[in-house]
mmCIF file of C-alpha atoms in Angstrom:
data_model
loop_
_atom_site.group_PDB
_atom_site.id
_atom_site.type_symbol
_atom_site.label_atom_id
_atom_site.label_comp_id
_atom_site.label_asym_id
_atom_site.label_seq_id
_atom_site.Cartn_x
_atom_site.Cartn_y
_atom_site.Cartn_z
ATOM 1 C CA MET X 204 -29.003 -53.984 30.915
ATOM 2 C CA LYS X 205 -32.098 -53.056 28.816
ATOM 3 C CA LYS X 206 -32.588 -50.658 30.226
ATOM 4 C CA ASN X 207 -29.210 -49.011 29.298
ATOM 5 C CA ILE X 208 -29.824 -50.710 26.284
ATOM 6 C CA LEU X 209 -33.008 -48.661 26.271
ATOM 7 C CA LEU X 210 -30.665 -44.799 26.967
ATOM 8 C CA ILE X 211 -28.092 -45.444 24.527
ATOM 9 C CA SER X 212 -30.539 -45.421 21.894
ATOM 10 C CA ALA X 213 -32.052 -42.452 22.739
ATOM 11 C CA LEU X 214 -28.886 -40.725 23.238
ATOM 12 C CA LEU X 215 -28.250 -41.412 19.860
ATOM 13 C CA MET X 216 -31.489 -39.915 18.812
ATOM 14 C CA LEU X 217 -30.905 -36.845 21.046
ATOM 15 C CA ALA X 218 -27.080 -36.285 18.674
ATOM 16 C CA GLY X 219 -29.556 -37.063 15.591
ATOM 17 C CA TYR X 220 -32.058 -35.099 16.411
ATOM 18 C CA SER X 221 -30.210 -31.791 17.099
ATOM 19 C CA ALA X 222 -27.371 -32.620 14.791
ATOM 20 C CA ALA X 223 -29.620 -32.302 12.009
ATOM 21 C CA GLY X 224 -30.753 -29.331 13.291
ATOM 22 C CA GLN X 225 -27.322 -27.809 13.753
ATOM 23 C CA GLN X 226 -25.868 -24.659 10.699
ATOM 24 C CA VAL X 227 -22.264 -24.664 9.744
ATOM 25 C CA VAL X 228 -21.509 -20.421 10.554
ATOM 26 C CA GLU X 229 -17.947 -20.507 9.415
ATOM 27 C CA SER X 230 -15.052 -23.534 7.420
ATOM 28 C CA ILE X 231 -12.009 -23.261 8.612
ATOM 29 C CA VAL X 232 -10.376 -24.098 4.882
ATOM 30 C CA GLY X 233 -6.574 -23.636 6.213
ATOM 31 C CA VAL X 234 -3.977 -23.616 9.490
ATOM 32 C CA VAL X 235 -0.394 -21.567 8.794
ATOM 33 C CA GLY X 236 1.524 -21.660 11.791
ATOM 34 C CA ASN X 237 -1.061 -19.194 14.742
ATOM 35 C CA GLU X 238 -2.873 -17.877 10.933
ATOM 36 C CA VAL X 239 -5.627 -19.280 10.512
ATOM 37 C CA ILE X 240 -8.001 -19.261 6.919
ATOM 38 C CA TYR X 241 -11.395 -19.061 6.985
ATOM 39 C CA LEU X 242 -13.969 -19.791 3.706
ATOM 40 C CA SER X 243 -15.702 -16.157 4.895
ATOM 41 C CA ASP X 244 -12.598 -14.909 4.248
ATOM 42 C CA VAL X 245 -10.967 -16.794 0.522
ATOM 43 C CA GLU X 246 -14.942 -16.022 -0.310
ATOM 44 C CA GLY X 247 -15.074 -12.536 0.888
ATOM 45 C CA GLN X 248 -11.927 -11.854 -1.649
ATOM 46 C CA VAL X 249 -13.070 -13.221 -4.200
ATOM 47 C CA VAL X 250 -16.207 -11.090 -4.376
ATOM 48 C CA GLN X 251 -13.725 -7.621 -3.347
ATOM 49 C CA LEU X 252 -12.008 -9.279 -6.673
ATOM 50 C CA LYS X 253 -14.768 -9.482 -9.198
ATOM 51 C CA ALA X 254 -16.543 -5.459 -7.891
ATOM 52 C CA GLU X 255 -12.657 -4.643 -9.134
ATOM 53 C CA ARG X 256 -14.075 -6.275 -12.315
ATOM 54 C CA ASP X 257 -11.557 -9.800 -12.637
ATOM 55 C CA PRO X 258 -12.134 -11.468 -14.975
ATOM 56 C CA THR X 259 -10.875 -13.950 -14.342
ATOM 57 C CA PRO X 260 -13.371 -17.116 -13.958
ATOM 58 C CA VAL X 261 -14.640 -17.382 -10.053
ATOM 59 C CA ASP X 262 -13.388 -21.532 -9.629
ATOM 60 C CA LEU X 263 -9.456 -20.262 -10.800
ATOM 61 C CA LEU X 264 -10.667 -17.084 -8.776
ATOM 62 C CA ARG X 265 -11.199 -18.765 -5.420
ATOM 63 C CA CYS X 266 -8.027 -21.337 -5.594
ATOM 64 C CA ARG X 267 -5.853 -18.305 -6.770
ATOM 65 C CA VAL X 268 -6.848 -16.205 -3.794
ATOM 66 C CA PHE X 269 -6.743 -19.713 -1.462
ATOM 67 C CA GLU X 270 -2.812 -20.274 -2.590
ATOM 68 C CA ASP X 271 -2.298 -16.399 -2.049
ATOM 69 C CA GLN X 272 -4.258 -16.761 1.568
ATOM 70 C CA LEU X 273 -1.946 -19.514 1.762
ATOM 71 C CA VAL X 274 1.416 -17.647 1.417
ATOM 72 C CA GLN X 275 0.330 -14.111 2.793
ATOM 73 C CA LYS X 276 -0.661 -16.235 6.263
ATOM 74 C CA LEU X 277 3.199 -18.002 5.942
ATOM 75 C CA PHE X 278 4.752 -14.035 5.971
ATOM 76 C CA LEU X 279 1.421 -13.486 8.700
ATOM 77 C CA ASP X 280 2.518 -15.943 11.451
ATOM 78 C CA GLN X 281 6.752 -15.095 9.871
ATOM 79 C CA ALA X 282 6.040 -11.499 11.581
ATOM 80 C CA ARG X 283 4.522 -12.427 13.563
ATOM 81 C CA ILE X 284 7.461 -14.191 15.615
ATOM 82 C CA ASP X 285 9.636 -11.170 14.630
ATOM 83 C CA SER X 286 7.557 -8.839 16.035
ATOM 84 C CA ILE X 287 7.166 -6.745 12.413
ATOM 85 C CA GLU X 288 4.768 -4.048 12.838
ATOM 86 C CA VAL X 289 2.960 -1.214 10.420
ATOM 87 C CA SER X 290 2.201 2.512 11.224
ATOM 88 C CA PRO X 291 -1.425 2.761 10.953
ATOM 89 C CA GLU X 292 -1.180 5.366 9.414
ATOM 90 C CA SER X 293 -0.189 4.577 6.184
ATOM 91 C CA VAL X 294 -3.541 1.719 6.298
ATOM 92 C CA GLU X 295 -5.221 4.152 6.768
ATOM 93 C CA ALA X 296 -4.891 7.006 3.961
ATOM 94 C CA ASP X 297 -5.013 3.694 1.358
ATOM 95 C CA LEU X 298 -7.673 2.748 3.364
ATOM 96 C CA THR X 299 -8.943 5.599 2.621
ATOM 97 C CA SER X 300 -8.522 6.126 -1.407
ATOM 98 C CA ARG X 301 -9.704 2.424 -2.069
ATOM 99 C CA LEU X 302 -12.444 3.255 -0.316
ATOM 100 C CA THR X 303 -13.557 5.993 -2.103
ATOM 101 C CA GLU X 304 -12.998 4.304 -5.130
ATOM 102 C CA TYR X 305 -15.215 1.258 -4.215
ATOM 103 C CA ILE X 306 -17.808 3.376 -3.674
ATOM 104 C CA ARG X 307 -17.183 5.509 -6.681
ATOM 105 C CA ARG X 308 -17.604 2.124 -8.770
ATOM 106 C CA ALA X 309 -21.609 1.455 -7.377
ATOM 107 C CA GLY X 310 -22.501 4.492 -7.386
ATOM 108 C CA SER X 311 -22.907 5.215 -3.245
ATOM 109 C CA GLU X 312 -21.795 3.549 0.168
ATOM 110 C CA GLN X 313 -25.086 2.348 0.112
ATOM 111 C CA ALA X 314 -25.332 0.753 -3.349
ATOM 112 C CA LEU X 315 -21.572 -0.527 -1.638
ATOM 113 C CA GLU X 316 -23.073 -1.228 1.317
ATOM 114 C CA THR X 317 -26.161 -3.527 -0.633
ATOM 115 C CA TYR X 318 -23.033 -5.103 -2.869
ATOM 116 C CA PHE X 319 -21.323 -6.479 0.119
ATOM 117 C CA ASN X 320 -23.516 -7.352 1.920
ATOM 118 C CA LYS X 321 -22.394 -5.629 5.183
ATOM 119 C CA SER X 322 -22.170 -1.675 6.605
ATOM 120 C CA MET X 323 -19.632 0.945 5.426
ATOM 121 C CA ALA X 324 -17.834 -0.242 8.979
ATOM 122 C CA GLU X 325 -17.687 -3.345 8.028
ATOM 123 C CA ILE X 326 -16.468 -3.385 4.994
ATOM 124 C CA ARG X 327 -13.999 -0.604 6.734
ATOM 125 C CA LYS X 328 -12.706 -3.142 8.918
ATOM 126 C CA ASP X 329 -13.594 -5.317 6.855
ATOM 127 C CA LEU X 330 -10.527 -3.752 4.621
ATOM 128 C CA ARG X 331 -8.706 -2.376 6.912
ATOM 129 C CA GLU X 332 -7.541 -6.023 7.958
ATOM 130 C CA MET X 333 -6.683 -7.000 4.928
ATOM 131 C CA LEU X 334 -4.568 -3.744 3.593
ATOM 132 C CA THR X 335 -2.964 -4.120 7.360
ATOM 133 C CA ASN X 336 -1.955 -7.973 6.697
ATOM 134 C CA GLN X 337 -1.083 -6.982 3.013
ATOM 135 C CA TYR X 338 2.167 -3.801 4.480
ATOM 136 C CA ILE X 339 3.018 -6.543 6.856
ATOM 137 C CA VAL X 340 3.665 -8.877 4.591
ATOM 138 C CA GLN X 341 5.658 -6.425 2.462
ATOM 139 C CA GLU X 342 7.577 -6.228 5.019
ATOM 140 C CA THR X 343 8.629 -9.310 5.978
ATOM 141 C CA GLN X 344 9.410 -10.439 2.174
ATOM 142 C CA GLY X 345 11.420 -7.508 3.019
ATOM 143 C CA THR X 346 13.530 -7.753 5.531
ATOM 144 C CA ILE X 347 13.567 -11.854 4.096
ATOM 145 C CA ALA X 348 15.103 -10.685 0.740
ATOM 146 C CA GLN X 349 16.598 -7.720 2.660
ATOM 147 C CA ASN X 350 20.310 -9.339 2.105
ATOM 148 C CA ILE X 351 20.004 -11.936 -0.775
ATOM 149 C CA THR X 352 22.312 -10.623 -4.321
ATOM 150 C CA VAL X 353 23.052 -12.757 -6.569
ATOM 151 C CA THR X 354 24.536 -11.163 -10.053
ATOM 152 C CA PRO X 355 22.920 -11.745 -13.327
ATOM 153 C CA ASP X 356 26.097 -14.638 -13.598
ATOM 154 C CA GLU X 357 24.657 -16.658 -11.183
ATOM 155 C CA ILE X 358 21.123 -16.169 -12.637
ATOM 156 C CA LYS X 359 23.464 -17.707 -15.887
ATOM 157 C CA LYS X 360 24.931 -20.382 -13.890
ATOM 158 C CA TYR X 361 21.902 -21.607 -12.679
ATOM 159 C CA PHE X 362 19.877 -21.814 -15.569
ATOM 160 C CA THR X 363 22.345 -23.079 -17.976
ATOM 161 C CA SER X 364 23.135 -26.165 -15.358
ATOM 162 C CA ILE X 365 19.065 -27.172 -15.541
ATOM 163 C CA PRO X 366 18.949 -29.801 -18.288
ATOM 164 C CA LYS X 367 17.075 -28.321 -21.709
ATOM 165 C CA ASP X 368 14.672 -31.129 -20.672
ATOM 166 C CA SER X 369 12.880 -29.850 -17.912
ATOM 167 C CA LEU X 370 12.743 -25.950 -18.068
ATOM 168 C CA PRO X 371 9.475 -24.695 -19.842
#
């Protein structure tokens, strides 16, 4: 019995020492269907928006980016279910255009690499993935909304049916 207690104590001490030496490599901040949102994705997009001179405070930007990511992952999951794909040519054209603009703003490729703390290959890969996802989301939204028709009279009826004190 005394040996078991000693063994358990030793194991707990070893577990405590190994946990203290560990580092968090990646944090998951959200999951939508089969799609995962990582903290690094949110932070990377915040950095990109700041590079594009977005005046929004960082905390509000994080919230907006996280909300956008949730919606995007919802559409990406639906696109996976519906087998929606986009053409690589349109993604590459937009990728080249955006990279050229980013390099122009940064002053050079080296300055851009320093700013993002990534190589040009990594920046290109991340931007390609982001643009591909954007195109897929747009295509999914179009597919969902293609058969929706609303007339101005229907909109007017809807808003007049809402009590005035419930409207902003």
